[in-house]
XYZ file of C-alpha atoms in Angstrom:
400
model
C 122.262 120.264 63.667
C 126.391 120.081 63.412
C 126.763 123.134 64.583
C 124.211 122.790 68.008
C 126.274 119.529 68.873
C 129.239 121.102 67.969
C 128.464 123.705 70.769
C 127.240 121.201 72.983
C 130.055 119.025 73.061
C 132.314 122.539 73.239
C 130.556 123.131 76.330
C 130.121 119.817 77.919
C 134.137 119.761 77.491
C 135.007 122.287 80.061
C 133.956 120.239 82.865
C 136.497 117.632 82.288
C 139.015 120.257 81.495
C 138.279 121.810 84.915
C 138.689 118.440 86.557
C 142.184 118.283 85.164
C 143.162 121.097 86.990
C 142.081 119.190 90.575
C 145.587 118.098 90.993
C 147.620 121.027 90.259
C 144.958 122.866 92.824
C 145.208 120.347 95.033
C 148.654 119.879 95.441
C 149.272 123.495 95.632
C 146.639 125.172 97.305
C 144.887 122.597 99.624
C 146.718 121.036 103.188
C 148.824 117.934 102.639
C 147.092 114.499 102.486
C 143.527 115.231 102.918
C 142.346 113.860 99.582
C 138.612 113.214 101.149
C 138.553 116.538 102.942
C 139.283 118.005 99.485
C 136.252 116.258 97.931
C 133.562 117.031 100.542
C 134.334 120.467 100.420
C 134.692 120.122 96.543
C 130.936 118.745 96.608
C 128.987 119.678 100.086
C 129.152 123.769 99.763
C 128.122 124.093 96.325
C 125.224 121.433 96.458
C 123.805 123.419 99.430
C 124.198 126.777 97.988
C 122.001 125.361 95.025
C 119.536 123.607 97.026
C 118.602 126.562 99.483
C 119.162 129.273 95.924
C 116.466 126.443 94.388
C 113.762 126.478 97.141
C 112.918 123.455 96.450
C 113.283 119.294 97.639
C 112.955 116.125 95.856
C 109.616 114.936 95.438
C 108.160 111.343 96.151
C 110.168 108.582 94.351
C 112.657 111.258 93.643
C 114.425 111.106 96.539
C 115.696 107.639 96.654
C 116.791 108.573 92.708
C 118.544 111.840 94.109
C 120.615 109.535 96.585
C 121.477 107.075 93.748
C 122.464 109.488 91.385
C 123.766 111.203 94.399
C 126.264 108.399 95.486
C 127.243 107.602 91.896
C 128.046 110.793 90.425
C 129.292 112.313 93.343
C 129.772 110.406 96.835
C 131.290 107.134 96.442
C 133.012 107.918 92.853
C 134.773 110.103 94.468
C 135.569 107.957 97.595
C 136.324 105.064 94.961
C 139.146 107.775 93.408
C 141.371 108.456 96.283
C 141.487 104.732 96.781
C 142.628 104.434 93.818
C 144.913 107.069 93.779
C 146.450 106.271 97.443
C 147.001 102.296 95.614
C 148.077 103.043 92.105
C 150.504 105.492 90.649
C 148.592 108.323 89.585
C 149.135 107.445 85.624
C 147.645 103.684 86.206
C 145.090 105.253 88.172
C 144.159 107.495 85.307
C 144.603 104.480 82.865
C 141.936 102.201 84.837
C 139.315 104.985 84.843
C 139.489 105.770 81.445
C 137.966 102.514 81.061
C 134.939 104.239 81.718
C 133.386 104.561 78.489
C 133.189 101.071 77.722
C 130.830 100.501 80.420
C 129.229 103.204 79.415
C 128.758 101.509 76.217
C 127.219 98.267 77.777
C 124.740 99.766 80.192
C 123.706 102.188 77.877
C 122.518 99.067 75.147
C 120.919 97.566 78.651
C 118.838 100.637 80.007
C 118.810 103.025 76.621
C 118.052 100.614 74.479
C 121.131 101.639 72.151
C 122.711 99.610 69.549
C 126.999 99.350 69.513
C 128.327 101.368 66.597
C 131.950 100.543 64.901
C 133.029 103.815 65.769
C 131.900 103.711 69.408
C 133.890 100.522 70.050
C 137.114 102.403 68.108
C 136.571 105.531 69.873
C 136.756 103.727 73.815
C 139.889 101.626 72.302
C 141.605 104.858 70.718
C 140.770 107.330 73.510
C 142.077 104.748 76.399
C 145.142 104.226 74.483
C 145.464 108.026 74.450
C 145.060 108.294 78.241
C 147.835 105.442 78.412
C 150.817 107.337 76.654
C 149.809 110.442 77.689
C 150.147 109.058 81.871
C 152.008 106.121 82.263
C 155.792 106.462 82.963
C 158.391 103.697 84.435
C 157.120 103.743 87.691
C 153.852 102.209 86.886
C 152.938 99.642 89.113
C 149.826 97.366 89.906
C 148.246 96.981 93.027
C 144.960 94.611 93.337
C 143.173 96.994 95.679
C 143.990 100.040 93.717
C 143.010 98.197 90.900
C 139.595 97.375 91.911
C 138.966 100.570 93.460
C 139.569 102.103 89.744
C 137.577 99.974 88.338
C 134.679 100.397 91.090
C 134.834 104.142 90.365
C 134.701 104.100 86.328
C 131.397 101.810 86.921
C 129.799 104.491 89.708
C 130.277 107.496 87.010
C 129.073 105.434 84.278
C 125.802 104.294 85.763
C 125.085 107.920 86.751
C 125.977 108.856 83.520
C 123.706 106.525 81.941
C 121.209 106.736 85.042
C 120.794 110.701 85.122
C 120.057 110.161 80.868
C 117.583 107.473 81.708
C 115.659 109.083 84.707
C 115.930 112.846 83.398
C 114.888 115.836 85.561
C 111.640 115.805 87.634
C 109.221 118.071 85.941
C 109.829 121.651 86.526
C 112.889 121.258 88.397
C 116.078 123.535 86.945
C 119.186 122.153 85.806
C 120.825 123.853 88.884
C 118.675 122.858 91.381
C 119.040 119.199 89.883
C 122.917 119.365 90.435
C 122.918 121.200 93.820
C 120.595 117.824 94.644
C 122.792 115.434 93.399
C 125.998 117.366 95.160
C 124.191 117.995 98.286
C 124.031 114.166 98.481
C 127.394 112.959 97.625
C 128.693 115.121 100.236
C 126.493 114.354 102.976
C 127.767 110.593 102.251
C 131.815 111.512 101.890
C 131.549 113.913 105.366
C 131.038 111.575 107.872
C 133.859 109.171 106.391
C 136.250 112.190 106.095
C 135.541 113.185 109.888
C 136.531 109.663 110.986
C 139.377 108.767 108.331
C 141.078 112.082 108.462
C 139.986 114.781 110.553
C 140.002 118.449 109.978
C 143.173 119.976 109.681
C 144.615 122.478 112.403
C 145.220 125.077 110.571
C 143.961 126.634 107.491
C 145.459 129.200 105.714
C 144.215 132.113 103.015
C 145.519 129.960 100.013
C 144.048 126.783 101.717
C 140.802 128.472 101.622
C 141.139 129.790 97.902
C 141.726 126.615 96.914
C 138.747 124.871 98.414
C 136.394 127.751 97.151
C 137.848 126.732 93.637
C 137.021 123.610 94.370
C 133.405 123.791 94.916
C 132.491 127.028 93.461
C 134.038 126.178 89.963
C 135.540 122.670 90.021
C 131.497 121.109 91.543
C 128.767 123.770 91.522
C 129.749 125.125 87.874
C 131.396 122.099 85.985
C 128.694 119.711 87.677
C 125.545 121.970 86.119
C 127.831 121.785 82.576
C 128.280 118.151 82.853
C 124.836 117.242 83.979
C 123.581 119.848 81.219
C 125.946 117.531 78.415
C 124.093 114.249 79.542
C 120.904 115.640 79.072
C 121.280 116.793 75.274
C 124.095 114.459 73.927
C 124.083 110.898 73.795
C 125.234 109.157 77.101
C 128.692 107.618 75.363
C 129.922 110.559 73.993
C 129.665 112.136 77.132
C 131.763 109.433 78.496
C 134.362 109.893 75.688
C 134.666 113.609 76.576
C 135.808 112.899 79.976
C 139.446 111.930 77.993
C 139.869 115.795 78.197
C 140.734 115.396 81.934
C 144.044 113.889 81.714
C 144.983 115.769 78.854
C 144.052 118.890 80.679
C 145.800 117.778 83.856
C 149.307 116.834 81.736
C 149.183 121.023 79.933
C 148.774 122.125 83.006
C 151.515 120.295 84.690
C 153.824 121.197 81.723
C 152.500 124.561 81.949
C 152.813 125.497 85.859
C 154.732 122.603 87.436
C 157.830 122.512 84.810
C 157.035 118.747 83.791
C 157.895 117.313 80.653
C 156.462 116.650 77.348
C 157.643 113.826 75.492
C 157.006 112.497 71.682
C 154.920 109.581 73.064
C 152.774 112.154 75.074
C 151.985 113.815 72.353
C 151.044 110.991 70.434
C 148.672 109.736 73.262
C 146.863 113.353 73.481
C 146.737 113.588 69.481
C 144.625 109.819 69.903
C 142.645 111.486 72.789
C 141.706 114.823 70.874
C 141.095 112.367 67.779
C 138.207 110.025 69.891
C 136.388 113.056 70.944
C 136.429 114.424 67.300
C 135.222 111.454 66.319
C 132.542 110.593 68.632
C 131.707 114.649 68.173
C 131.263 113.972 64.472
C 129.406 110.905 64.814
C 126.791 111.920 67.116
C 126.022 114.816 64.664
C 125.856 112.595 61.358
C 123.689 110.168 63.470
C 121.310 112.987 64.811
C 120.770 114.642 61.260
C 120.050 110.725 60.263
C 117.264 110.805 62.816
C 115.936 113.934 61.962
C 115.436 112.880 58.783
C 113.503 109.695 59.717
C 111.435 111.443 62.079
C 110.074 114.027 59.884
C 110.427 115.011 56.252
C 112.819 118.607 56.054
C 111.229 121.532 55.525
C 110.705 122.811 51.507
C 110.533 119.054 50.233
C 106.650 118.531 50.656
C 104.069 118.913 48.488
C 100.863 122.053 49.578
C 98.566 119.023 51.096
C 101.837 117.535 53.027
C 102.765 115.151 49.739
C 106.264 114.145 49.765
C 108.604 115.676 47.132
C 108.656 113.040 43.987
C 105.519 111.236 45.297
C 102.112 111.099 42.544
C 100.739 114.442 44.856
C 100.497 117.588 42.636
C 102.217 120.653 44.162
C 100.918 124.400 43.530
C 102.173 125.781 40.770
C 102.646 122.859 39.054
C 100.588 122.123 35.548
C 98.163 119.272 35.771
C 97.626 117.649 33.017
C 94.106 116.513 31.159
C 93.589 113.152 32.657
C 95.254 112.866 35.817
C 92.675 112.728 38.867
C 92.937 114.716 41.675
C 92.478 113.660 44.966
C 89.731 115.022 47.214
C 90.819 117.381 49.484
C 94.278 118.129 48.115
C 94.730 121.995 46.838
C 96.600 121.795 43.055
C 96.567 125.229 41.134
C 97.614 124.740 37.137
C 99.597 127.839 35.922
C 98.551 130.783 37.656
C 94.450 131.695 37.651
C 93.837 135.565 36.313
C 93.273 138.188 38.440
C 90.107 139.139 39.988
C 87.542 140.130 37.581
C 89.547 138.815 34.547
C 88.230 136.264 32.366
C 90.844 132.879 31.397
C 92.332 133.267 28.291
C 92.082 130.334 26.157
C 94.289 127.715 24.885
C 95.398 128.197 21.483
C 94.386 126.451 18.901
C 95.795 122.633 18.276
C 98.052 123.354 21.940
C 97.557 120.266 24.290
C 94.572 119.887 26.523
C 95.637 121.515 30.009
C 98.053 124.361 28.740
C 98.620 127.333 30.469
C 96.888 130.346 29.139
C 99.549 132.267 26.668
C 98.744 135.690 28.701
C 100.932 135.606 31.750
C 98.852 136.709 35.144
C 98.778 140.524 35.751
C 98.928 139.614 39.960
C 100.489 137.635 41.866
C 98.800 134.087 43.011
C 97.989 134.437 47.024
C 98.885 131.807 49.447
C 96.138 128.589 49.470
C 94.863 129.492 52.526
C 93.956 132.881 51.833
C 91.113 130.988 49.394
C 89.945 132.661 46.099
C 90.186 135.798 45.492
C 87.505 136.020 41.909
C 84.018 134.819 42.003
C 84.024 130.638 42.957
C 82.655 128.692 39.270
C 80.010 125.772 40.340
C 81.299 123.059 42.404
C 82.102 119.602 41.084
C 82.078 116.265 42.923
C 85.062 114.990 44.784
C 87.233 112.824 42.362
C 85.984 114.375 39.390
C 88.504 115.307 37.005
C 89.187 119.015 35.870
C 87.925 119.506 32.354
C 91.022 119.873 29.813
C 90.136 123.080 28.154
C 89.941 124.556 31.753
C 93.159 126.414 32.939
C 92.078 126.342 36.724
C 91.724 123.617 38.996
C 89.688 123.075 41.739
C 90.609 124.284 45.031
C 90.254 122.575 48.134
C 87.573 124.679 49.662
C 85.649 124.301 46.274
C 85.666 120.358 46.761
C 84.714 120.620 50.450
């Protein structure tokens, strides 16, 4: 169980690691100031190449789901961003959306039905923290637009995040086809709005268009189908709480490729980011082997009839002794029966009433379901109890 979640969360990770890497693309590969040109070709392309690749539309209530989830994850978040980001200093900006978890939190205790954990309220406080010294600098600055708009944006991703785990897939649907959907969507909403705010540009150049195809090929169409894969098969918050790799990808990469600097508080702020994932990672698999447990009783620690391990049940094997009833219907052996053919030895003399035979077996006892294998005695009544001088019990076709 620690090890699928492990690989789940591993997985789940890249997509916010491949977000971080939207700025360095961005400002190197893309034209100058067209932030919502960048995002409808980051999300249109890909969400039709998935639809059309899928053969398939949204069904019946589906499609007023698909334009939620659609505008959420996608459309207006993204609209919502560059707001913020054209307002606020790109470190605030990045400090007001890693808020995002905490809403998380609430709506996922409104719609999921999940109770608030002590280490889900420390992991939001120490993983925002983390994003703080790991973005802000001097020239951080508050503006009340870009301050909304931030905060507008961390509650669109959340409710798809907690939306797309409530509602699920439509039957039969694949996880692709789902994303290309929800993609499809957002950037039929951001195109018209980047026609009339910005335009296209007048020229476009080979890196221009290597960045864009980045952009939708790997930064939408592949992260998107990793994402949306995450929600469905880890809990909704810790989800949430992987999105902290973003900035922490996007400050490596600028240290790596753009020459920027590292310093001590930095470092502290992506140790407390790398420590909230762990520890949400960690959680979610304690919690999930807790469940498993409660839902079902582990393999190897029930009884032949389904008894629970340390319960009155008799397991196979195990010597009954004179006395104790036996339930109808439940298969107990005592000792092993002889072979085939072989008549019981009997107890010796003065040994207590239910002892095993003192010659061992000269075959192997077969499974219960395979049923006798030597000549059935005369059946007895449910309920009645094995006679004591008798080293074989009944069996539970013999009762039936």
């Amino acid at each position: 169980m620690k090890q699928r979640v492990g690989l789940d969360s591993a997985l789940t990770v890249l997509a916010p690691v491949v977000w971080g890497s939207t700025y360095l693309v961005t400002t190197q590969l893309l034209p100058p100031d067209r932030p919502l040109l960048a995002a409808a070709v980051r999300a249109l392309p890909g969400g039709l190449i998935l639809t059309l690749a899928g053969r398939r539309l949204p069904q019946g209530h589906w499609w007023w789901r698909i334009l939620v989830l659609g505008a959420l994850n996608i459309g207006v978040f993204f609209y919502l961003l560059f707001v913020a980001a054209y307002h606020l200093p790109g470190g605030v900006a990045a400090l007001v959306g890693s808020v995002q978890p905490v809403f998380v939190l609430l709506l996922s205790a409104l719609l999921l039905r999940t109770a608030i954990r002590g280490w889900q309220v420390w992991a939001c406080v120490l993983g925002t923290a983390g994003v703080g010294m790991l973005v802000l600098g001097p020239e951080a600055g508050l503006d009340t637009v870009g301050v909304v708009a931030g905060l507008g944006g961390a509650v669109c991703m959340a409710s798809g995040i907690v939306l797309t785990k409530h509602w699920g897939r439509p039957p039969g649907v694949g996880l692709l086809t789902f994303t290309g959907w929800q993609l499809a969507a957002g950037g039929l909403l951001i195109a018209p709005v980047t026609l009339l705010g910005e335009g296209l540009p007048d020229r476009v150049t080979w890196t221009n268009l290597a960045g864009f195809a980045y952009l939708s090929l790997v930064g939408a169409l592949l992260a998107y189908a990793v994402w949306f894969r995450g929600i469905e098969r880890l809990p909704a918050l810790t989800v949430s709480l992987l999105g902290f790799a973003s900035p922490l990808a996007a400050t490596i990469l600028g240290f790596l490729f753009l020459r920027e600097g590292l310093t001590l508080v930095q470092g502290a702020g992506a140790v407390a980011v790398v420590t909230a994932v762990l520890l949400a990672q960690r959680s979610t698999a304690r919690e999930a082997r807790v469940a498993q447990g409660a839902a079902g009783t582990p393999p190897g620690s029930a009884g032949a009839a389904g008894t629970p391990a340390g319960s009155a049940g008799v397991r196979p094997g195990d010597p009954v002794a004179a006395g104790t009833p036996i339930a109808a219907g439940t298969p107990t052996t005592a000792g092993t029966p002889p072979a085939a053919g072989t008549a019981a030895a009997a107890p010796a003399p003065g040994s207590p009433a239910g002892s095993p035979p003192a010659t061992a077996p000269a075959h192997p006892v077969p499974p219960p379901e395979a049923g006798p294998v030597h000549p059935a005695p005369p059946t007895t009544e449910a309920g009645t109890r094995p006679a004591a001088h008798s080293p074989r019990q009944t069996t539970e076709g013999e009762q039936s």
